[in-house]
Coordinates of C-alpha atoms in Angstrom, one line a residue:
X1266 CA 28.9 -20.3 -44.3
X1267 CA 28.1 -22.4 -41.3
X1268 CA 25.9 -25.5 -41.9
X1269 CA 22.8 -25.9 -39.7
X1270 CA 22.9 -29.7 -40.1
X1271 CA 23.8 -31.6 -36.8
X1272 CA 27.2 -33.1 -36.4
X1273 CA 27.6 -36.8 -37.2
X1274 CA 29.1 -37.3 -33.7
X1275 CA 26.5 -35.4 -31.8
X1276 CA 24.0 -37.7 -30.0
X1277 CA 20.3 -36.7 -29.8
X1278 CA 18.8 -36.0 -26.4
X1279 CA 17.4 -39.1 -24.7
X1280 CA 13.7 -39.5 -25.0
X1281 CA 11.5 -39.6 -21.9
X1282 CA 10.4 -42.9 -20.6
X1283 CA 7.0 -44.1 -21.6
X1284 CA 4.5 -43.7 -18.8
X1285 CA 2.8 -46.7 -17.3
X1286 CA -0.4 -47.8 -19.1
X1287 CA -3.6 -46.5 -17.6
X1288 CA -5.3 -48.6 -14.9
X1289 CA -8.1 -50.5 -16.7
X1290 CA -9.7 -53.8 -16.1
X1291 CA -8.5 -56.4 -18.6
X1292 CA -10.7 -57.9 -21.3
X1293 CA -8.7 -60.9 -22.3
X1294 CA -6.8 -61.8 -19.1
X1295 CA -9.7 -62.0 -16.8
X1296 CA -11.1 -64.7 -14.4
X1297 CA -13.9 -62.8 -12.7
X1298 CA -13.9 -59.1 -13.5
X1299 CA -10.5 -58.5 -15.0
X1300 CA -9.2 -56.5 -12.0
X1301 CA -6.1 -58.6 -11.4
X1302 CA -5.2 -58.6 -15.1
X1303 CA -5.5 -54.8 -15.2
X1304 CA -3.3 -54.5 -12.1
X1305 CA -0.7 -56.8 -13.5
X1306 CA -0.5 -54.8 -16.7
X1307 CA -0.4 -51.4 -14.9
X1308 CA 2.3 -52.4 -12.4
X1309 CA 4.2 -54.7 -14.7
X1310 CA 3.7 -57.8 -12.5
X1311 CA 2.3 -61.2 -13.1
X1312 CA -1.5 -61.1 -12.5
X1313 CA -1.2 -64.4 -10.7
X1314 CA 0.5 -62.6 -7.8
X1315 CA -2.6 -60.3 -7.3
X1316 CA -4.9 -63.3 -7.7
X1317 CA -3.2 -65.3 -5.0
X1318 CA -2.9 -62.3 -2.6
X1319 CA -6.6 -61.4 -3.1
X1320 CA -7.6 -65.0 -2.6
X1321 CA -5.7 -65.2 0.7
X1322 CA -7.1 -61.8 1.9
X1323 CA -10.6 -63.0 1.0
X1324 CA -10.2 -66.1 3.1
X1325 CA -8.4 -64.4 6.0
X1326 CA -10.8 -61.6 7.0
X1327 CA -12.7 -60.8 3.8
X1328 CA -10.6 -57.8 2.9
X1329 CA -9.8 -59.3 -0.5
X1330 CA -13.5 -59.4 -1.4
X1331 CA -13.9 -55.8 -0.3
X1332 CA -10.9 -54.6 -2.4
X1333 CA -11.9 -56.7 -5.5
X1334 CA -15.6 -55.6 -5.3
X1335 CA -14.8 -51.8 -5.0
X1336 CA -12.0 -52.1 -7.7
X1337 CA -14.5 -53.8 -10.0
X1338 CA -16.9 -50.9 -9.4
X1339 CA -14.4 -48.0 -9.7
X1340 CA -11.9 -49.1 -12.4
X1341 CA -13.3 -48.9 -16.0
X1342 CA -13.0 -51.7 -18.5
X1343 CA -10.3 -51.5 -21.1
X1344 CA -11.6 -49.4 -24.0
X1345 CA -14.3 -47.7 -21.9
X1346 CA -14.4 -44.5 -19.9
X1347 CA -17.3 -45.2 -17.7
X1348 CA -17.0 -47.5 -14.7
X1349 CA -19.6 -49.9 -13.2
X1350 CA -19.9 -47.7 -10.2
X1351 CA -20.9 -44.7 -12.3
X1352 CA -23.5 -46.8 -14.0
X1353 CA -24.8 -48.1 -10.7
X1354 CA -25.1 -44.6 -9.3
X1355 CA -27.1 -43.5 -12.3
X1356 CA -29.5 -46.4 -11.9
X1357 CA -28.2 -48.5 -14.8
X1358 CA -27.8 -51.7 -12.9
X1359 CA -26.1 -54.5 -14.8
X1360 CA -25.1 -58.0 -13.8
X1361 CA -21.5 -57.0 -13.4
X1362 CA -22.2 -54.0 -11.2
X1363 CA -24.6 -56.1 -9.1
X1364 CA -22.0 -58.9 -8.7
X1365 CA -19.3 -56.4 -7.7
X1366 CA -21.6 -54.7 -5.1
X1367 CA -22.6 -58.0 -3.5
X1368 CA -19.0 -59.1 -3.4
X1369 CA -18.0 -55.9 -1.6
X1370 CA -20.9 -56.2 0.9
X1371 CA -20.1 -59.8 1.7
X1372 CA -16.5 -58.8 2.2
X1373 CA -17.5 -55.9 4.5
X1374 CA -19.6 -58.3 6.6
X1375 CA -16.8 -60.8 7.0
X1376 CA -14.3 -58.1 7.8
X1377 CA -16.4 -56.5 10.5
X1378 CA -17.0 -59.8 12.1
X1379 CA -13.2 -60.4 12.4
X1380 CA -12.2 -57.0 13.8
X1381 CA -11.9 -58.5 17.3
X1382 CA -9.1 -60.9 16.1
X1383 CA -5.9 -58.9 16.2
X1384 CA -3.9 -61.7 14.6
X1385 CA -6.0 -61.9 11.5
X1386 CA -6.1 -58.1 11.2
X1387 CA -2.3 -57.8 11.5
X1388 CA -1.7 -60.5 8.9
X1389 CA -4.1 -58.8 6.5
X1390 CA -2.4 -55.4 6.9
X1391 CA 1.1 -56.9 6.6
X1392 CA 0.3 -58.8 3.4
X1393 CA -1.5 -55.7 1.9
X1394 CA 1.5 -53.5 2.6
X1395 CA 3.9 -56.1 1.1
X1396 CA 1.9 -56.2 -2.2
X1397 CA 1.8 -52.4 -2.4
X1398 CA 5.5 -52.2 -1.9
X1399 CA 6.1 -54.8 -4.6
X1400 CA 3.9 -52.8 -7.0
X1401 CA 5.8 -49.5 -6.3
X1402 CA 9.2 -51.2 -6.7
X1403 CA 8.1 -52.8 -10.0
X1404 CA 7.1 -49.4 -11.4
X1405 CA 10.4 -47.8 -10.3
X1406 CA 12.4 -50.7 -11.8
X1407 CA 10.6 -50.5 -15.1
X1408 CA 11.1 -46.7 -15.3
X1409 CA 14.8 -47.0 -14.5
X1410 CA 15.3 -49.8 -17.0
X1411 CA 13.7 -47.9 -19.8
X1412 CA 15.8 -44.8 -19.0
X1413 CA 19.0 -46.8 -19.1
X1414 CA 18.2 -48.5 -22.3
X1415 CA 17.4 -45.2 -24.0
X1416 CA 20.6 -43.7 -22.7
X1417 CA 22.6 -46.6 -24.1
X1418 CA 20.9 -46.4 -27.4
X1419 CA 21.7 -42.7 -27.6
X1420 CA 25.4 -43.3 -26.8
X1421 CA 25.7 -46.0 -29.5
X1422 CA 24.0 -43.8 -32.1
X1423 CA 26.7 -41.8 -33.8
X1424 CA 25.1 -40.9 -37.1
X1425 CA 22.4 -38.3 -37.1
X1426 CA 19.2 -38.9 -39.0
X1427 CA 19.0 -37.5 -42.5
X1428 CA 17.0 -34.3 -42.9
X1429 CA 13.5 -34.8 -44.4
X1430 CA 13.1 -34.6 -48.1
X1431 CA 12.3 -31.3 -49.6
X1432 CA 8.7 -31.0 -50.7
X1433 CA 7.1 -28.5 -52.9
X1434 CA 4.9 -25.9 -51.2
X1435 CA 1.2 -26.6 -51.3
X1436 CA -0.8 -24.9 -54.0
X1437 CA -2.9 -21.9 -52.8
X1438 CA -6.6 -22.4 -53.3
X1439 CA -9.0 -19.6 -53.0
X1440 CA -12.3 -20.2 -51.3
X1441 CA -15.1 -21.4 -53.6
X1442 CA -17.3 -18.5 -54.4
X1443 CA -20.1 -20.7 -55.6
X1444 CA -20.2 -23.3 -52.7
X1445 CA -18.8 -21.9 -49.5
X1446 CA -20.8 -19.5 -47.3
X1447 CA -20.1 -15.8 -47.9
X1448 CA -19.7 -13.4 -45.0
X1449 CA -21.8 -10.4 -45.9
X1450 CA -20.3 -6.9 -45.0
X1451 CA -17.8 -8.5 -42.7
X1452 CA -20.5 -9.7 -40.3
X1453 CA -20.4 -13.3 -38.8
X1454 CA -24.1 -13.3 -37.7
X1455 CA -25.8 -13.6 -41.1
X1456 CA -24.5 -15.7 -43.9
X1457 CA -25.4 -15.9 -47.6
X1458 CA -26.4 -19.5 -48.4
X1459 CA -27.2 -21.3 -51.6
X1460 CA -25.3 -22.2 -54.7
X1461 CA -24.8 -20.3 -57.9
X1462 CA -27.7 -21.9 -59.6
X1463 CA -29.9 -22.4 -56.6
X1464 CA -32.1 -20.2 -54.5
X1465 CA -30.3 -17.5 -52.5
X1466 CA -31.1 -16.2 -49.1
X1467 CA -29.6 -14.8 -45.8
X1468 CA -29.4 -17.4 -43.0
X1469 CA -29.5 -15.7 -39.6
X1470 CA -28.6 -17.1 -36.1
X1471 CA -32.2 -18.2 -35.4
X1472 CA -32.3 -20.6 -38.4
X1473 CA -34.5 -18.3 -40.5
X1474 CA -33.9 -17.5 -44.1
X1475 CA -34.7 -13.9 -45.1
X1476 CA -36.6 -13.5 -41.8
X1477 CA -38.9 -16.5 -42.4
X1478 CA -39.0 -20.0 -41.1
X1479 CA -38.2 -22.5 -43.9
X1480 CA -41.1 -24.6 -45.1
X1481 CA -41.0 -28.4 -45.0
X1482 CA -39.5 -29.8 -48.2
X1483 CA -37.7 -26.6 -49.1
X1484 CA -33.9 -26.4 -49.4
X1485 CA -33.4 -25.3 -45.7
X1486 CA -36.6 -26.8 -44.2
X1487 CA -37.1 -30.2 -42.7
X1488 CA -37.9 -33.1 -44.9
X1489 CA -41.6 -33.6 -45.6
X1490 CA -43.5 -36.6 -44.1
X1491 CA -43.7 -39.6 -46.5
X1492 CA -47.2 -41.2 -46.5
X1493 CA -47.1 -44.8 -45.3
X1494 CA -43.8 -44.5 -43.4
X1495 CA -44.2 -44.9 -39.6
X1496 CA -43.3 -42.0 -37.4
X1497 CA -40.3 -42.8 -35.3
X1498 CA -41.3 -43.5 -31.7
X1499 CA -39.9 -41.5 -28.9
X1500 CA -38.0 -43.6 -26.4
X1501 CA -39.4 -43.2 -22.9
X1502 CA -37.1 -43.1 -19.9
X1503 CA -37.3 -46.1 -17.6
X1504 CA -39.6 -45.9 -14.7
X1505 CA -37.9 -45.4 -11.3
X1506 CA -38.7 -48.3 -8.8
X1507 CA -36.5 -47.0 -6.0
X1508 CA -39.5 -45.8 -3.9
X1509 CA -41.3 -49.1 -4.3
X1510 CA -38.2 -51.1 -3.3
X1511 CA -37.7 -48.9 -0.2
X1512 CA -41.3 -49.4 0.9
X1513 CA -41.1 -53.2 0.4
X1514 CA -37.8 -53.4 2.2
X1515 CA -39.2 -51.4 5.1
X1516 CA -42.2 -53.7 5.3
X1517 CA -40.1 -56.9 5.1
X1518 CA -37.7 -55.6 7.8
X1519 CA -40.6 -54.7 10.1
X1520 CA -42.4 -58.0 9.6
X1521 CA -39.2 -60.0 10.1
X1522 CA -38.3 -58.2 13.3
X1523 CA -41.9 -58.0 14.7
X1524 CA -42.7 -61.7 14.2
X1525 CA -39.5 -62.8 16.1
X1526 CA -39.4 -60.1 18.7
X1527 CA -41.0 -62.1 21.6
X1528 CA -39.4 -65.5 20.8
X1529 CA -35.8 -64.6 19.9
X1530 CA -33.0 -62.6 21.5
X1531 CA -32.6 -59.0 20.3
X1532 CA -29.6 -59.7 18.0
X1533 CA -31.3 -62.6 16.3
X1534 CA -34.5 -60.7 15.8
X1535 CA -32.7 -57.7 14.3
X1536 CA -30.7 -60.0 12.0
X1537 CA -33.9 -61.6 10.7
X1538 CA -35.4 -58.2 10.0
X1539 CA -32.3 -56.7 8.4
X1540 CA -31.7 -59.8 6.3
X1541 CA -35.3 -59.7 5.0
X1542 CA -34.8 -56.0 4.1
X1543 CA -31.4 -56.7 2.4
X1544 CA -33.0 -59.5 0.4
X1545 CA -35.6 -57.1 -0.9
X1546 CA -32.9 -54.5 -1.8
X1547 CA -31.0 -57.2 -3.6
X1548 CA -34.0 -58.3 -5.6
X1549 CA -34.8 -54.7 -6.4
X1550 CA -31.3 -54.2 -7.9
X1551 CA -31.7 -57.4 -9.9
X1552 CA -35.1 -56.3 -11.3
X1553 CA -33.7 -52.9 -12.0
X1554 CA -31.1 -54.4 -14.3
X1555 CA -33.9 -55.7 -16.6
X1556 CA -36.8 -53.4 -15.9
X1557 CA -36.9 -49.8 -14.6
X1558 CA -34.2 -48.1 -12.7
X1559 CA -33.1 -47.4 -9.2
X1560 CA -31.3 -44.3 -7.9
X1561 CA -28.3 -43.7 -5.6
X1562 CA -30.6 -43.9 -2.6
X1563 CA -31.3 -47.6 -3.1
X1564 CA -27.6 -48.4 -3.4
X1565 CA -26.8 -46.3 -0.3
X1566 CA -29.6 -48.0 1.8
X1567 CA -28.4 -51.4 0.7
X1568 CA -24.9 -50.6 2.0
X1569 CA -26.3 -49.2 5.3
X1570 CA -28.5 -52.3 5.8
X1571 CA -25.6 -54.6 5.2
X1572 CA -23.5 -52.7 7.8
X1573 CA -26.4 -52.8 10.3
X1574 CA -26.7 -56.5 9.7
X1575 CA -23.0 -57.0 10.5
X1576 CA -23.4 -55.0 13.7
X1577 CA -26.5 -56.9 14.7
X1578 CA -24.6 -60.2 14.3
X1579 CA -22.1 -59.0 16.9
X1580 CA -24.7 -58.5 19.6
X1581 CA -24.5 -61.1 22.4
X1582 CA -27.2 -63.7 22.4
X1583 CA -28.1 -63.0 26.0
X1584 CA -29.6 -59.6 25.2
X1585 CA -33.3 -60.2 25.2
X1586 CA -36.1 -58.0 23.9
X1587 CA -38.0 -57.7 27.2
X1588 CA -36.9 -55.2 29.8
X1589 CA -36.9 -56.9 33.3
X1590 CA -36.1 -55.8 36.8
X1591 CA -34.8 -58.6 39.0
X1592 CA -33.4 -58.7 42.5
X1593 CA -31.5 -61.6 44.0
X1594 CA -31.2 -61.5 47.8
X1595 CA -29.7 -64.8 49.3
X1596 CA -30.1 -65.1 53.0
X1597 CA -27.3 -67.5 53.7
X1598 CA -24.0 -68.8 52.3
X1599 CA -25.7 -72.0 51.2
X1600 CA -28.4 -70.0 49.3
X1601 CA -25.9 -68.2 47.1
X1602 CA -26.1 -69.5 43.6
X1603 CA -23.0 -69.9 41.4
X1604 CA -24.6 -67.9 38.6
X1605 CA -27.1 -65.0 38.2
X1606 CA -28.1 -63.9 34.8
X1607 CA -30.5 -61.4 33.1
X1608 CA -31.0 -60.7 29.5
X1609 CA -32.1 -57.0 29.3
X1610 CA -33.0 -54.8 32.2
X1611 CA -31.8 -54.0 35.8
X1612 CA -30.4 -56.8 37.9
X1613 CA -29.6 -56.3 41.6
X1614 CA -27.5 -58.7 43.6
X1615 CA -28.1 -57.7 47.3
X1616 CA -25.5 -59.4 49.5
X1617 CA -25.7 -56.8 52.3
X1618 CA -27.5 -59.2 54.7
X1619 CA -25.3 -62.2 53.9
X1620 CA -23.6 -63.6 57.1
X1621 CA -20.0 -64.1 56.1
X1622 CA -17.7 -65.4 58.9
X1623 CA -14.0 -64.8 58.8
X1624 CA -12.1 -67.4 56.8
X1625 CA -15.1 -68.1 54.5
X1626 CA -15.0 -67.6 50.8
X1627 CA -18.1 -67.3 48.6
X1628 CA -17.8 -67.4 44.8
X1629 CA -20.5 -66.3 42.5
X1630 CA -21.1 -64.7 39.0
X1631 CA -23.6 -62.2 37.8
X1632 CA -24.2 -61.0 34.2
X1633 CA -26.6 -58.7 32.3
X1634 CA -26.8 -58.6 28.6
X1635 CA -27.9 -55.0 28.2
X1636 CA -28.8 -52.7 31.1
X1637 CA -27.5 -52.2 34.6
X1638 CA -26.0 -54.7 37.1
X1639 CA -26.0 -53.5 40.8
X1640 CA -24.1 -55.4 43.5
X1641 CA -24.3 -54.6 47.2
X1642 CA -21.6 -56.2 49.3
X1643 CA -21.4 -56.5 53.1
X1644 CA -19.5 -53.7 54.9
X1645 CA -16.8 -55.9 56.4
X1646 CA -16.3 -58.3 53.5
X1647 CA -13.1 -58.5 51.5
X1648 CA -14.1 -58.4 47.8
X1649 CA -12.0 -59.9 45.0
X1650 CA -13.6 -58.3 42.0
X1651 CA -13.3 -59.1 38.3
X1652 CA -15.6 -56.9 36.1
X1653 CA -16.0 -56.8 32.4
X1654 CA -18.1 -54.3 30.4
X1655 CA -18.4 -54.5 26.6
X1656 CA -19.5 -50.9 26.2
X1657 CA -20.5 -48.8 29.2
X1658 CA -19.5 -47.6 32.6
X1659 CA -18.0 -49.1 35.8
X1660 CA -18.8 -47.7 39.2
X1661 CA -16.8 -49.0 42.2
X1662 CA -17.0 -48.0 46.0
X1663 CA -15.5 -44.6 46.7
X1664 CA -16.1 -43.2 43.2
X1665 CA -18.4 -40.1 42.8
X1666 CA -22.0 -41.1 41.8
X1667 CA -22.0 -38.7 38.9
X1668 CA -18.6 -39.8 37.5
X1669 CA -19.9 -41.8 34.4
X1670 CA -17.2 -42.8 32.0
X1671 CA -18.5 -44.8 29.0
X1672 CA -15.8 -46.7 27.2
X1673 CA -15.5 -50.0 25.2
X1674 CA -13.9 -53.2 26.4
X1675 CA -13.5 -52.4 30.1
X1676 CA -11.8 -55.1 32.1
X1677 CA -11.0 -54.5 35.8
X1678 CA -9.5 -56.9 38.4
X1679 CA -9.3 -55.4 41.9
X1680 CA -9.3 -56.3 45.6
X1681 CA -11.6 -54.1 47.7
X1682 CA -10.7 -53.9 51.4
X1683 CA -13.2 -53.0 54.0
X1684 CA -13.3 -49.5 55.4
X1685 CA -10.7 -48.5 58.0
X1686 CA -11.6 -49.4 61.5
X1687 CA -13.8 -52.4 60.4
X1688 CA -12.8 -55.9 61.3
X1689 CA -12.5 -58.0 58.1
X1690 CA -14.9 -60.8 57.6
X1691 CA -15.0 -63.4 55.0
X1692 CA -14.1 -63.1 51.3
X1693 CA -16.4 -62.6 48.3
X1694 CA -15.1 -63.7 44.9
X1695 CA -17.3 -61.9 42.3
X1696 CA -17.2 -62.1 38.5
X1697 CA -19.4 -59.4 37.0
X1698 CA -20.2 -59.0 33.3
X1699 CA -22.3 -56.6 31.3
X1700 CA -22.4 -56.5 27.5
X1701 CA -23.9 -53.0 27.1
X1702 CA -24.6 -50.8 30.1
X1703 CA -23.2 -50.3 33.6
X1704 CA -21.8 -52.3 36.5
X1705 CA -22.2 -50.6 39.9
X1706 CA -20.7 -52.0 43.1
X1707 CA -21.5 -50.4 46.5
X1708 CA -21.0 -51.3 50.1
X1709 CA -23.7 -51.6 52.7
X1710 CA -23.9 -48.9 55.3
X1711 CA -23.9 -51.4 58.1

């Protein structure tokens, strides 16, 4: 007879490695929101590493604030299943969710303002990739170490575990005929209820006994009302204040922009209005954490307003709020000014009638914040052109009039020779700049 017991020299199969703990924010090892402590526990790294990296990324471009704010919103706290972001989307605004949202918005504003700096952006991305690689390596190292330790333990173990002790089979107990419900005629819809000495009846699926609704105070009916005991009050749902917050923010933004429209540049006026609207949204979120509730629309509009504020801060200060048409037409070389400027509108620098003898060089600069800059050069002049367009189109002599190519960060340096068969005259050294719009350079017909 062959024994079914395992051999003493047979090693049990190695157990699987324990999975990494779930990603949760830490309760005990927390400085602000417990994000770094939770990351350290999940990736088996010292939380100080994440704290230092996030601090550096927050200073260098604001990306650390963006990451920490959204991680605070999306990662639940240890022992909880619901995150701060879910509470925020359902209108249950708390101090923690508000702090996380404001941190993320501030970080987004700083990050958008530093997008033009390639050095800062490159450093931020390099440091982020290095931290992600360290976290992945740490998890692989931990999984490999646990597998090796379990394999070594299985090789050393030569004695099999003793079989479990023999236990007596459990006693069979029949259902209680006087206490448990009895299924009548094999049907599961209606049950016989009651005890041996109590009233009997048939309880159907609608909660009726013998076809009638139980009376208050009976065995199956609700408890009767006790005189003198107050009736429990029904908790009312909090009043939504999202519509009121939106109207107040719209009013504040309109007043802030309207009162500064004529006295400030376009970017500054928009920043004042959007900042006023953002302040109202922030106060609304604070009030909703104590009284009432706001919906997802308020949170979405807050994020959109913060993004518009960051874009408005990037507008050049020379863009004005008044559309102007200006023409500059110097009659002589001495009358040419070194700089021509216009905030918003159409500026025309007409140099077609400028007498420009051979060997003479005239240098000037023209700029328009937003709009169109037209420059007409003499037919026989040699033009050394340097044109910059932040976002828009650049038209040079010889290009089709309908060839409009809008692109960002256009920077062109070119020397334009006079047409064939024309005796070259003097030289025009032009620097043209438009923040948003079009630069158009044409030659006079004669």
